[in-house]
Coordinates of N, CA, C and O in Angstrom, one line a residue:
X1 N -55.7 -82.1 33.0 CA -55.8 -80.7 33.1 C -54.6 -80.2 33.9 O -54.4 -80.7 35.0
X2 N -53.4 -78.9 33.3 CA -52.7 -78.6 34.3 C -53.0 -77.4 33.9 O -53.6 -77.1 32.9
X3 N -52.6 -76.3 35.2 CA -52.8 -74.9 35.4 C -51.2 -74.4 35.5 O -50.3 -75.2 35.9
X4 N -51.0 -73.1 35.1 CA -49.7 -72.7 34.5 C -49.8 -71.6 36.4 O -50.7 -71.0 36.9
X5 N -48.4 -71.8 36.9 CA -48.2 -71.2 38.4 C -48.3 -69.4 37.7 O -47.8 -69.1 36.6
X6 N -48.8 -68.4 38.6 CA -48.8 -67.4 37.6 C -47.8 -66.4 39.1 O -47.4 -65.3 39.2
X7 N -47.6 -67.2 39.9 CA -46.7 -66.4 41.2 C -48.2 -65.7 42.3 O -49.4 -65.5 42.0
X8 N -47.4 -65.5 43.5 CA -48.4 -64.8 44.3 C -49.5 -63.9 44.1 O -49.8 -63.0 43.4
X9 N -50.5 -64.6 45.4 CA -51.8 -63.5 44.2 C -52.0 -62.5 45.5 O -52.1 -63.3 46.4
X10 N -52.2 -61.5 45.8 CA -52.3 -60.5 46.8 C -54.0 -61.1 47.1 O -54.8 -61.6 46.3
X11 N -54.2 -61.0 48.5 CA -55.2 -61.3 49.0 C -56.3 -60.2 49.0 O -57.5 -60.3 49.3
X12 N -55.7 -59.3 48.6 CA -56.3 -57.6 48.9 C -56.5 -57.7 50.4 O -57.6 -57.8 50.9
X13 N -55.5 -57.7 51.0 CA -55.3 -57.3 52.8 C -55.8 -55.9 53.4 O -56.3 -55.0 52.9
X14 N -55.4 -56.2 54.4 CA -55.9 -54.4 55.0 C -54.7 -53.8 54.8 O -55.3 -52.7 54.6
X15 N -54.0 -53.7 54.7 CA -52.2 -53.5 54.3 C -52.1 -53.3 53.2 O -51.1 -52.8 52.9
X16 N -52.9 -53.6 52.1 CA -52.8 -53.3 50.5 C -52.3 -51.8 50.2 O -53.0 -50.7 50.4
X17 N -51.1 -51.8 49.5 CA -50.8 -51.0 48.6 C -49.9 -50.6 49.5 O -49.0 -50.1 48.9
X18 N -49.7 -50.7 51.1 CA -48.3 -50.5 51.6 C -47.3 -50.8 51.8 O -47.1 -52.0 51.9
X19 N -46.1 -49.9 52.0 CA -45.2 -50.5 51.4 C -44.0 -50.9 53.4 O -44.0 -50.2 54.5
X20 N -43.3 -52.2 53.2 CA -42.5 -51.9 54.4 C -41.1 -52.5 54.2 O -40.8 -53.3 53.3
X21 N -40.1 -51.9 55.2 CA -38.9 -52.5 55.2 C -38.4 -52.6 56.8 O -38.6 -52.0 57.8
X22 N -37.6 -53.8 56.5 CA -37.4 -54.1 57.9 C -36.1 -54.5 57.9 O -35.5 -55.3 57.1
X23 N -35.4 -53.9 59.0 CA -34.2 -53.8 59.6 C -33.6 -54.2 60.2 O -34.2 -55.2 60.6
X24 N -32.4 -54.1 60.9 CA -31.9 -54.9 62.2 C -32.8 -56.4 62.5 O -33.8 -56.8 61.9
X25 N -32.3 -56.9 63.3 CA -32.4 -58.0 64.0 C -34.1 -58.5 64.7 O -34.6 -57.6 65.3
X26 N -34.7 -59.3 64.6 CA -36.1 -59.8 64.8 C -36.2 -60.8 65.8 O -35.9 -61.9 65.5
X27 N -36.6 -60.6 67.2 CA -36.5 -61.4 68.1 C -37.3 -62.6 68.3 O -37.0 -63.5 69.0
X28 N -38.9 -62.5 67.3 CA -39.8 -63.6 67.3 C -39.8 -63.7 66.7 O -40.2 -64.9 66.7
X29 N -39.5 -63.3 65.0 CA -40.0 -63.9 63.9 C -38.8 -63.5 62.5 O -38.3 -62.4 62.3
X30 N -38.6 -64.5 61.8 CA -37.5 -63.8 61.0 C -38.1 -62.7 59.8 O -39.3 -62.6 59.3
X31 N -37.2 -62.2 59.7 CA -37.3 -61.5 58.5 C -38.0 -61.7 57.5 O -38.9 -60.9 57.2
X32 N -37.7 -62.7 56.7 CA -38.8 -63.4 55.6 C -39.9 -63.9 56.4 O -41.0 -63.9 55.8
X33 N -40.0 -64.3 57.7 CA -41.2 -64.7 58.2 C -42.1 -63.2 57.9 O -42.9 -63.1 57.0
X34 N -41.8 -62.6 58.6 CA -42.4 -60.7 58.4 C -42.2 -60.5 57.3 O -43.4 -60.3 57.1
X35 N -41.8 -60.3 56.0 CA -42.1 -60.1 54.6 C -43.0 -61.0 54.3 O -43.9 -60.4 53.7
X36 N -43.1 -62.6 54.4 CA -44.3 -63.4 54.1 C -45.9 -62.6 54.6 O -46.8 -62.6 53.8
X37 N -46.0 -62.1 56.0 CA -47.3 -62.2 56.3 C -47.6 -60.1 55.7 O -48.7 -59.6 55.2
X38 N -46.6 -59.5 55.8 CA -47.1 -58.5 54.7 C -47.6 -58.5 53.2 O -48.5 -57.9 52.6
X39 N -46.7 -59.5 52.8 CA -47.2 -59.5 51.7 C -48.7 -60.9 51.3 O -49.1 -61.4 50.3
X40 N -49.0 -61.0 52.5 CA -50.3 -62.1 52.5 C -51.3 -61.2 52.4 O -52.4 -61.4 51.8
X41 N -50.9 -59.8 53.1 CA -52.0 -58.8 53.8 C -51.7 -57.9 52.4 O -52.1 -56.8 52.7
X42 N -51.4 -57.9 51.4 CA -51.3 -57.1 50.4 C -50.6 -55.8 50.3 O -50.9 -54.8 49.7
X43 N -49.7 -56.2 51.3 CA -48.6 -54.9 51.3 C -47.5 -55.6 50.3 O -47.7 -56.6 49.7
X44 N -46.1 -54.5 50.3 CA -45.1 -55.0 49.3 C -43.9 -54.6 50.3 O -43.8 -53.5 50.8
X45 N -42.9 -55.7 50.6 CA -41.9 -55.6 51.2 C -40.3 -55.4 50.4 O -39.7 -56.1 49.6
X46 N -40.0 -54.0 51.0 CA -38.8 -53.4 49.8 C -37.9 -53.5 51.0 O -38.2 -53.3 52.1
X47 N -36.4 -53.8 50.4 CA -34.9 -53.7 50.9 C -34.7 -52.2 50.8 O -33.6 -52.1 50.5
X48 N -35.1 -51.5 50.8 CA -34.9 -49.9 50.8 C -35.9 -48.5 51.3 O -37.1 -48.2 50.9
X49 N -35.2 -48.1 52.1 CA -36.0 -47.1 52.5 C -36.1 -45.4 51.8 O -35.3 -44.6 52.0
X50 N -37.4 -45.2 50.9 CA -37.7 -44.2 50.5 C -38.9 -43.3 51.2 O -39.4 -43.4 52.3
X51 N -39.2 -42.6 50.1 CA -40.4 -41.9 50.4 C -41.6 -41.7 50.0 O -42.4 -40.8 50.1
X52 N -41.6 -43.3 49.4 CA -42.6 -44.1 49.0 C -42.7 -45.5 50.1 O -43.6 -46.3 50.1
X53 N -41.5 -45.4 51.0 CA -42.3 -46.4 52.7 C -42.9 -45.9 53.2 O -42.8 -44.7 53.1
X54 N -44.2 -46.9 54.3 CA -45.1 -46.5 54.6 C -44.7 -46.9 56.2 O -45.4 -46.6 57.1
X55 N -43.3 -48.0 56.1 CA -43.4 -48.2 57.3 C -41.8 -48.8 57.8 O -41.1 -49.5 57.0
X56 N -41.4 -48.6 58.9 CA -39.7 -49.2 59.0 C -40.1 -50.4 60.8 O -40.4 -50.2 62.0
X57 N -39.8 -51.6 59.6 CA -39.9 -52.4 61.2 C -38.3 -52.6 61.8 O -37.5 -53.4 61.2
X58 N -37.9 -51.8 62.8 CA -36.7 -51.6 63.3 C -36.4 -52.5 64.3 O -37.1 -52.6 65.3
X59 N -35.3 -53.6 64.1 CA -35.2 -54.3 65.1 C -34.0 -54.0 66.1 O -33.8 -52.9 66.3
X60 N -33.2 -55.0 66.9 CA -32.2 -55.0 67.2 C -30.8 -54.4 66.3 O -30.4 -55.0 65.3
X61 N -30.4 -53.7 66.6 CA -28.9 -53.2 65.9 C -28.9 -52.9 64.5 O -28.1 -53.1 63.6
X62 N -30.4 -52.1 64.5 CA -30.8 -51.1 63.3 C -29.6 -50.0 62.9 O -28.7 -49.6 63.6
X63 N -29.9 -49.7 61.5 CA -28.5 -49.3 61.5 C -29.0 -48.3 60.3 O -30.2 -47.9 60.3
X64 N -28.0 -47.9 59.3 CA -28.4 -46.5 58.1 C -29.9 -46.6 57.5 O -30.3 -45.7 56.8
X65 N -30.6 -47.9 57.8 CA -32.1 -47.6 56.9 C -33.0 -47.1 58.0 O -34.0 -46.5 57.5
X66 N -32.8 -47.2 59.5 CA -33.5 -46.3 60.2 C -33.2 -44.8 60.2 O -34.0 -43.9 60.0
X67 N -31.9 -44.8 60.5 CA -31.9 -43.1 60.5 C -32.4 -42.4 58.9 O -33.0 -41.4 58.8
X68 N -31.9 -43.5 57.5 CA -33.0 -42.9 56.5 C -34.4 -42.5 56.6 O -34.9 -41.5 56.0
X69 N -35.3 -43.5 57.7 CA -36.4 -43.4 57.7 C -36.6 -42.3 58.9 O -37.7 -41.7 59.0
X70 N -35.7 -42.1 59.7 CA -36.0 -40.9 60.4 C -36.3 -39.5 59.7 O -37.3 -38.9 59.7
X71 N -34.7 -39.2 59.1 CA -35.1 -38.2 57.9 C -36.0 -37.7 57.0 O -36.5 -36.7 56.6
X72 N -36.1 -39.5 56.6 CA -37.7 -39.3 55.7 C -39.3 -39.2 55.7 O -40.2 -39.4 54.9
X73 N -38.8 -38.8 57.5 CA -40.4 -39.0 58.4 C -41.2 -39.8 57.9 O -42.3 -39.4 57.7
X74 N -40.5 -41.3 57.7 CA -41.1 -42.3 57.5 C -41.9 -43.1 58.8 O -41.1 -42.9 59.7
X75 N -42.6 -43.6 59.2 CA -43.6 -44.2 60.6 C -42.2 -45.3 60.7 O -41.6 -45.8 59.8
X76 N -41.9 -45.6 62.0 CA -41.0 -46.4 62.4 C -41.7 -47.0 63.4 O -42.3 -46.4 64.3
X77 N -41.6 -48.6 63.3 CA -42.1 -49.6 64.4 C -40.9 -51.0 64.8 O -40.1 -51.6 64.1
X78 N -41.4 -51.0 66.3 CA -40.3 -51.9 66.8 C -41.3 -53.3 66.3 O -42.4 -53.2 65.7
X79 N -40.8 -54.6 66.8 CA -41.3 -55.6 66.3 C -42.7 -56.0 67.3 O -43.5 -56.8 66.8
X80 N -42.7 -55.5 68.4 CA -44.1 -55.6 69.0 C -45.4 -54.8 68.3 O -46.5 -55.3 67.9
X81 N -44.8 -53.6 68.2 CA -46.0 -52.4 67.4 C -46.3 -53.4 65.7 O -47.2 -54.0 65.4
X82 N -45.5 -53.2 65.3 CA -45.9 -54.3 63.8 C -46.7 -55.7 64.0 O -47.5 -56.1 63.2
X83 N -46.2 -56.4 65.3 CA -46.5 -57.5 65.0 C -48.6 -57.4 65.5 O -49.6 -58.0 65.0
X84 N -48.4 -56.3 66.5 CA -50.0 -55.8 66.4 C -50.6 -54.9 65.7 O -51.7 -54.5 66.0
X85 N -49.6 -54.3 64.4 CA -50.6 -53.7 63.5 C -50.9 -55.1 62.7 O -52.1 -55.3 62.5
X86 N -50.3 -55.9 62.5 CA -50.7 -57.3 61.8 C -51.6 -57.8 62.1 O -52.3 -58.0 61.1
X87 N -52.1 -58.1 63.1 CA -52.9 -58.7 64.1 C -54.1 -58.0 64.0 O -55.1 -58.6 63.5
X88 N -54.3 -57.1 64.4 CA -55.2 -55.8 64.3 C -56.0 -55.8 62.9 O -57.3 -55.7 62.9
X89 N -55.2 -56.0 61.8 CA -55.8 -56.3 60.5 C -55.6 -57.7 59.5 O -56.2 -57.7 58.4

């Protein structure tokens, strides 16, 4: 018997259907570390900031995708506030 890999299956997380991007520098956890557990929680991690983000994890020596997400009164979190909206759900 083999089963054909069909790629990641969304858990339906509490995070489902949102979207984040993350910037600058990450002092506990890398970058792909934090795109892995969003997208465990059924969020989708995008390299660009629109106005379809739902969220900007800004780290150290953030740079043009925050001030996008300023303009685009997008929710901006440093890496403590994210790492306990995670946690939280």
């Amino acid at each position: 018997v083999s089963f054909a890999a069909v790629g990641p299956v969304s858990a339906g997380g509490a995070l489902e259907g949102k979207v984040f991007v993350f910037t600058g520098t990450l002092e506990t956890i890398t970058r792909t570390g934090a795109e892995e557990i969003v997208r465990s929680m059924g969020a989708t991690a995008s390299s660009s900031v629109s106005k379809d983000t739902d969220y900007v994890v800004a780290g150290e020596k953030a740079g043009g995708k925050l001030e996008k997400a300023r303009k685009l009164g997008v929710e901006i979190l440093d890496e403590a506030a994210f790492l306990a909206l995670v946690e939280r759900n």
